[in-house]
Short mmCIF file of C-alpha atoms and ligand atoms in Angstrom, two decimals:
data_model
loop_
_atom_site.label_atom_id
_atom_site.label_comp_id
_atom_site.label_asym_id
_atom_site.label_seq_id
_atom_site.Cartn_x
_atom_site.Cartn_y
_atom_site.Cartn_z
CA UNK A 1 -56.91 -118.89 -89.89
CA UNK A 2 -57.33 -118.31 -86.13
CA UNK A 3 -59.81 -116.08 -84.39
CA UNK A 4 -57.25 -113.35 -83.82
CA UNK A 5 -56.49 -113.34 -87.53
CA UNK A 6 -60.18 -113.13 -88.33
CA UNK A 7 -60.51 -110.06 -86.08
CA UNK A 8 -57.64 -108.50 -88.00
CA UNK A 9 -59.81 -108.53 -91.12
CA UNK A 10 -62.56 -106.29 -89.84
CA UNK A 11 -62.84 -103.03 -91.71
CA UNK A 12 -63.31 -99.43 -90.65
CA UNK A 13 -63.93 -96.91 -93.40
CA UNK A 14 -64.23 -93.19 -92.87
CA UNK A 15 -66.60 -91.50 -95.30
CA UNK A 16 -67.23 -87.75 -95.45
CA UNK A 17 -70.38 -85.89 -96.47
CA UNK A 18 -69.82 -82.57 -98.21
CA UNK A 19 -72.01 -80.04 -99.99
CA UNK A 20 -73.68 -76.67 -99.47
CA UNK A 21 -75.79 -75.83 -96.45
CA UNK A 22 -79.31 -77.34 -96.31
CA UNK A 23 -78.84 -79.83 -99.17
CA UNK A 24 -79.75 -82.60 -96.72
CA UNK A 25 -76.42 -84.09 -95.56
CA UNK A 26 -77.51 -84.57 -91.93
CA UNK A 27 -80.80 -86.13 -92.96
CA UNK A 28 -79.13 -88.51 -95.40
CA UNK A 29 -76.93 -89.64 -92.53
CA UNK A 30 -79.81 -90.00 -90.06
CA UNK A 31 -81.87 -91.87 -92.67
CA UNK A 32 -79.00 -94.29 -93.33
CA UNK A 33 -77.89 -94.80 -89.72
CA UNK A 34 -81.20 -94.61 -87.80
CA UNK A 35 -83.90 -94.59 -90.50
CA UNK A 36 -84.99 -91.15 -89.26
CA UNK A 37 -85.87 -87.87 -90.97
CA UNK A 38 -86.20 -84.47 -89.33
CA UNK A 39 -88.30 -81.82 -91.11
CA UNK A 40 -86.97 -79.15 -88.73
CA UNK A 41 -83.33 -80.10 -88.72
CA UNK A 42 -80.99 -77.27 -87.75
CA UNK A 43 -77.78 -76.36 -89.53
CA UNK A 44 -74.91 -78.54 -88.36
CA UNK A 45 -72.33 -76.78 -86.22
CA UNK A 46 -68.87 -78.32 -86.23
CA UNK A 47 -68.59 -82.03 -86.96
CA UNK A 48 -70.62 -85.12 -86.12
CA UNK A 49 -70.18 -88.73 -87.03
CA UNK A 50 -72.19 -91.95 -86.90
CA UNK A 51 -70.98 -95.48 -87.28
CA UNK A 52 -72.99 -98.00 -89.23
CA UNK A 53 -72.27 -101.70 -89.64
CA UNK A 54 -72.59 -103.18 -93.10
CA UNK A 55 -71.82 -106.72 -94.22
CA UNK A 56 -69.96 -107.12 -97.49
CA UNK A 57 -68.95 -110.51 -98.83
CA UNK A 58 -69.39 -112.01 -95.38
CA UNK A 59 -67.12 -109.41 -93.79
CA UNK A 60 -68.18 -106.86 -91.21
CA UNK A 61 -67.53 -103.32 -92.37
CA UNK A 62 -67.86 -100.33 -90.06
CA UNK A 63 -68.69 -97.21 -92.00
CA UNK A 64 -67.83 -94.15 -89.95
CA UNK A 65 -69.71 -91.36 -91.67
CA UNK A 66 -68.76 -87.76 -90.95
CA UNK A 67 -71.08 -84.82 -91.39
CA UNK A 68 -70.11 -81.18 -91.18
CA UNK A 69 -71.71 -77.80 -91.75
CA UNK A 70 -72.13 -76.59 -95.32
CA UNK A 71 -71.91 -73.04 -93.95
CA UNK A 72 -68.33 -71.86 -93.83
CA UNK A 73 -68.73 -70.08 -90.47
CA UNK A 74 -69.88 -73.31 -88.75
CA UNK A 75 -67.24 -75.56 -90.26
CA UNK A 76 -64.49 -77.20 -88.24
CA UNK A 77 -60.85 -77.40 -89.29
CA UNK A 78 -61.02 -78.65 -92.86
CA UNK A 79 -57.91 -80.80 -93.02
CA UNK A 80 -58.94 -82.73 -89.89
CA UNK A 81 -62.37 -83.41 -91.40
CA UNK A 82 -60.92 -84.98 -94.54
CA UNK A 83 -58.00 -86.76 -92.89
CA UNK A 84 -58.21 -90.53 -93.28
CA UNK A 85 -61.27 -90.51 -95.55
CA UNK A 86 -61.72 -93.50 -97.83
CA UNK A 87 -64.92 -92.22 -99.44
CA UNK A 88 -67.00 -89.09 -99.99
CA UNK A 89 -70.56 -88.20 -100.90
CA UNK A 90 -70.77 -84.81 -102.58
CA UNK A 91 -74.37 -83.69 -102.10
CA UNK A 92 -76.45 -81.05 -103.91
CA UNK A 93 -80.16 -80.23 -103.78
CA UNK A 94 -81.96 -80.93 -107.10
CA UNK A 95 -84.26 -77.94 -106.43
CA UNK A 96 -81.39 -75.43 -106.07
CA UNK A 97 -79.11 -74.85 -109.03
CA UNK A 98 -76.62 -72.91 -106.89
CA UNK A 99 -75.90 -76.04 -104.82
CA UNK A 100 -75.16 -77.94 -108.06
CA UNK A 101 -72.85 -75.16 -109.23
CA UNK A 102 -70.93 -75.48 -105.96
CA UNK A 103 -70.11 -79.15 -106.58
CA UNK A 104 -66.88 -78.34 -108.45
CA UNK A 105 -65.69 -76.21 -105.55
CA UNK A 106 -66.39 -79.06 -103.10
CA UNK A 107 -64.53 -81.48 -105.36
CA UNK A 108 -61.57 -79.11 -105.46
CA UNK A 109 -61.49 -78.98 -101.68
CA UNK A 110 -61.81 -82.77 -101.44
CA UNK A 111 -59.03 -83.35 -103.93
CA UNK A 112 -56.79 -80.82 -102.20
CA UNK A 113 -57.04 -82.80 -98.99
CA UNK A 114 -57.46 -86.37 -100.25
CA UNK A 115 -55.90 -88.81 -102.64
CA UNK A 116 -57.86 -89.30 -105.88
CA UNK A 117 -58.32 -92.97 -104.93
CA UNK A 118 -61.06 -91.89 -102.51
CA UNK A 119 -64.39 -93.42 -103.65
CA UNK A 120 -66.63 -90.52 -104.63
CA UNK A 121 -70.34 -90.29 -105.35
CA UNK A 122 -72.28 -87.28 -106.58
CA UNK A 123 -75.66 -87.23 -104.85
CA UNK A 124 -78.63 -85.16 -106.06
CA UNK A 125 -80.83 -85.11 -102.96
CA UNK A 126 -84.54 -84.18 -102.49
CA UNK A 127 -85.71 -86.10 -105.58
CA UNK A 128 -89.15 -86.26 -103.91
CA UNK A 129 -89.52 -82.59 -104.92
CA UNK A 130 -89.91 -83.32 -108.63
CA UNK A 131 -92.35 -80.39 -109.10
CA UNK A 132 -89.72 -77.82 -108.23
CA UNK A 133 -86.72 -79.59 -109.75
CA UNK A 134 -84.05 -77.16 -111.01
CA UNK A 135 -81.28 -79.61 -111.96
CA UNK A 136 -82.11 -82.39 -114.42
CA UNK A 137 -81.02 -85.99 -113.99
CA UNK A 138 -79.03 -85.61 -117.23
CA UNK A 139 -77.09 -82.63 -115.86
CA UNK A 140 -76.22 -84.61 -112.74
CA UNK A 141 -75.13 -87.63 -114.76
CA UNK A 142 -73.06 -85.51 -117.15
CA UNK A 143 -71.16 -83.83 -114.32
CA UNK A 144 -70.55 -87.19 -112.63
CA UNK A 145 -69.23 -88.61 -115.88
CA UNK A 146 -67.00 -85.61 -116.48
CA UNK A 147 -65.53 -85.86 -112.98
CA UNK A 148 -65.39 -89.67 -112.83
CA UNK A 149 -67.86 -90.02 -109.97
CA UNK A 150 -70.66 -92.43 -109.18
CA UNK A 151 -74.05 -90.71 -109.39
CA UNK A 152 -77.39 -91.18 -107.69
CA UNK A 153 -80.47 -89.12 -106.94
CA UNK A 154 -81.81 -89.66 -103.44
CA UNK A 155 -84.53 -88.56 -101.06
CA UNK A 156 -83.74 -88.54 -97.36
CA UNK A 157 -87.45 -87.74 -96.88
CA UNK A 158 -88.91 -90.86 -98.49
CA UNK A 159 -85.69 -92.93 -98.27
CA UNK A 160 -85.27 -93.37 -102.04
CA UNK A 161 -81.77 -94.68 -102.85
CA UNK A 162 -80.26 -93.58 -99.54
CA UNK A 163 -79.01 -97.01 -98.43
CA UNK A 164 -78.01 -97.75 -102.00
CA UNK A 165 -75.87 -94.61 -102.30
CA UNK A 166 -73.93 -95.32 -99.11
CA UNK A 167 -73.62 -99.01 -99.93
CA UNK A 168 -72.17 -98.35 -103.38
CA UNK A 169 -69.51 -96.12 -101.85
CA UNK A 170 -68.75 -98.63 -99.09
CA UNK A 171 -68.52 -101.47 -101.60
CA UNK A 172 -66.20 -99.44 -103.84
CA UNK A 173 -63.95 -98.71 -100.87
CA UNK A 174 -63.99 -102.39 -99.99
CA UNK A 175 -62.95 -103.24 -103.56
CA UNK A 176 -60.20 -100.61 -103.53
CA UNK A 177 -58.87 -101.90 -100.25
CA UNK A 178 -59.10 -105.53 -101.36
CA UNK A 179 -57.25 -104.78 -104.59
CA UNK A 180 -54.54 -102.61 -103.20
CA UNK A 181 -53.95 -103.20 -99.57
CA UNK A 182 -55.65 -106.23 -98.14
CA UNK A 183 -52.59 -108.42 -98.36
CA UNK A 184 -50.33 -105.85 -96.86
CA UNK A 185 -49.31 -106.65 -93.29
CA UNK A 186 -48.75 -102.96 -92.62
CA UNK A 187 -52.36 -102.22 -93.49
CA UNK A 188 -53.66 -104.96 -91.19
CA UNK A 189 -51.51 -103.59 -88.37
CA UNK A 190 -52.91 -100.12 -89.04
CA UNK A 191 -56.44 -101.45 -88.88
CA UNK A 192 -55.94 -103.10 -85.52
CA UNK A 193 -54.33 -99.97 -84.05
CA UNK A 194 -57.20 -97.87 -85.27
CA UNK A 195 -59.86 -100.20 -83.94
CA UNK A 196 -58.45 -99.43 -80.49
CA UNK A 197 -58.44 -95.69 -81.23
CA UNK A 198 -62.08 -95.78 -82.14
CA UNK A 199 -63.10 -97.61 -78.96
CA UNK A 200 -61.32 -94.94 -76.94
CA UNK A 201 -63.01 -92.19 -78.82
CA UNK A 202 -66.77 -92.57 -78.76
CA UNK A 203 -67.64 -89.00 -77.83
CA UNK A 204 -67.73 -87.74 -81.39
CA UNK A 205 -64.37 -86.03 -81.08
CA UNK A 206 -61.85 -86.47 -83.86
CA UNK A 207 -60.79 -90.07 -84.24
CA UNK A 208 -57.12 -90.81 -84.66
CA UNK A 209 -58.01 -93.26 -87.41
CA UNK A 210 -55.72 -92.85 -90.36
CA UNK A 211 -55.79 -94.46 -93.74
CA UNK A 212 -52.24 -95.18 -94.76
CA UNK A 213 -53.04 -94.70 -98.44
CA UNK A 214 -54.64 -91.28 -98.47
CA UNK A 215 -55.55 -88.09 -96.72
CA UNK A 216 -52.56 -88.10 -94.43
CA UNK A 217 -51.98 -84.38 -94.80
N1 GTP B 301 -88.20 -82.63 -99.30
C1 GTP B 301 -87.01 -82.96 -98.78
N2 GTP B 301 -86.45 -82.22 -97.81
C2 GTP B 301 -85.25 -82.60 -97.32
C3 GTP B 301 -84.58 -83.77 -97.77
N3 GTP B 301 -83.42 -83.87 -97.09
C4 GTP B 301 -83.36 -82.84 -96.25
N4 GTP B 301 -84.46 -82.07 -96.37
C5 GTP B 301 -84.77 -80.83 -95.63
O1 GTP B 301 -83.78 -79.86 -95.98
C6 GTP B 301 -83.42 -79.08 -94.85
C7 GTP B 301 -81.92 -79.16 -94.61
O2 GTP B 301 -81.56 -80.50 -94.28
P1 GTP B 301 -80.21 -80.86 -93.49
O3 GTP B 301 -80.10 -82.34 -93.47
O4 GTP B 301 -80.16 -80.15 -92.20
O5 GTP B 301 -79.12 -80.21 -94.47
P2 GTP B 301 -77.53 -80.13 -94.29
O6 GTP B 301 -76.95 -80.27 -95.65
O7 GTP B 301 -77.07 -81.08 -93.24
O8 GTP B 301 -77.32 -78.63 -93.80
P3 GTP B 301 -76.05 -77.96 -93.02
O9 GTP B 301 -75.92 -78.62 -91.71
O10 GTP B 301 -76.39 -76.50 -92.90
O11 GTP B 301 -74.85 -78.15 -93.90
C8 GTP B 301 -84.25 -79.60 -93.67
O12 GTP B 301 -85.40 -78.79 -93.57
C9 GTP B 301 -84.65 -81.00 -94.10
O13 GTP B 301 -85.86 -81.41 -93.51
C10 GTP B 301 -85.21 -84.54 -98.80
O14 GTP B 301 -84.72 -85.57 -99.28
N5 GTP B 301 -86.42 -84.09 -99.27
#
């Protein structure tokens, strides 16, 4: 296989972070992409994304992780946020039961805009705050089981399970793509087109990346 063909097998996966305001979405992303945590982080306004390189089975995978505001009034156009997503982390705060109760609503929104094949993980964040825990590990696990999601408790503050959570989702996407689409010439063509789109679009504005299998609405 020539060099050009090898380039055609790079991967770009869009992953979205969703969940109520202040559950820690932005800090999970900054912990994963820059190994940083901000105790005074402000509510996200609009949409941001970061790209992180991960190697899976000797292949370079670019995870483009999108973060938006949990607060309705700061959110950008919903369908554009979900468009082209291969994976999602649905985040709640283990110290706030209301954020756990919102998970079903977030899943409904996700499933309205995305194909069910999107790799999904339920994330109970702030597990460093054991003393003021309001949602048990068992409750988190039970909901994940009921909804068919991966599950993990994380702490963006002390970095517990943060890399692991993202890596499980990225690996699951990789497996989905390998199983369903890797041998499709159309998919490879799509990937090479979108690699160009991304290069032309480094200002954080909406990428024209599209996943042919899902989220095309
Ligand atoms: N103790 C603890 N605090 C955290 C953790 N993750 C985030 N925080 C704090 O929780 C607050 C909200 O974090 P953000 O990352 O801004 O939350 P967000 O979900 O992005 O919020 P929106 O942008 O409003 O949707 C900040 O004060 C963070 O410092 C964590 O794992 N442990």
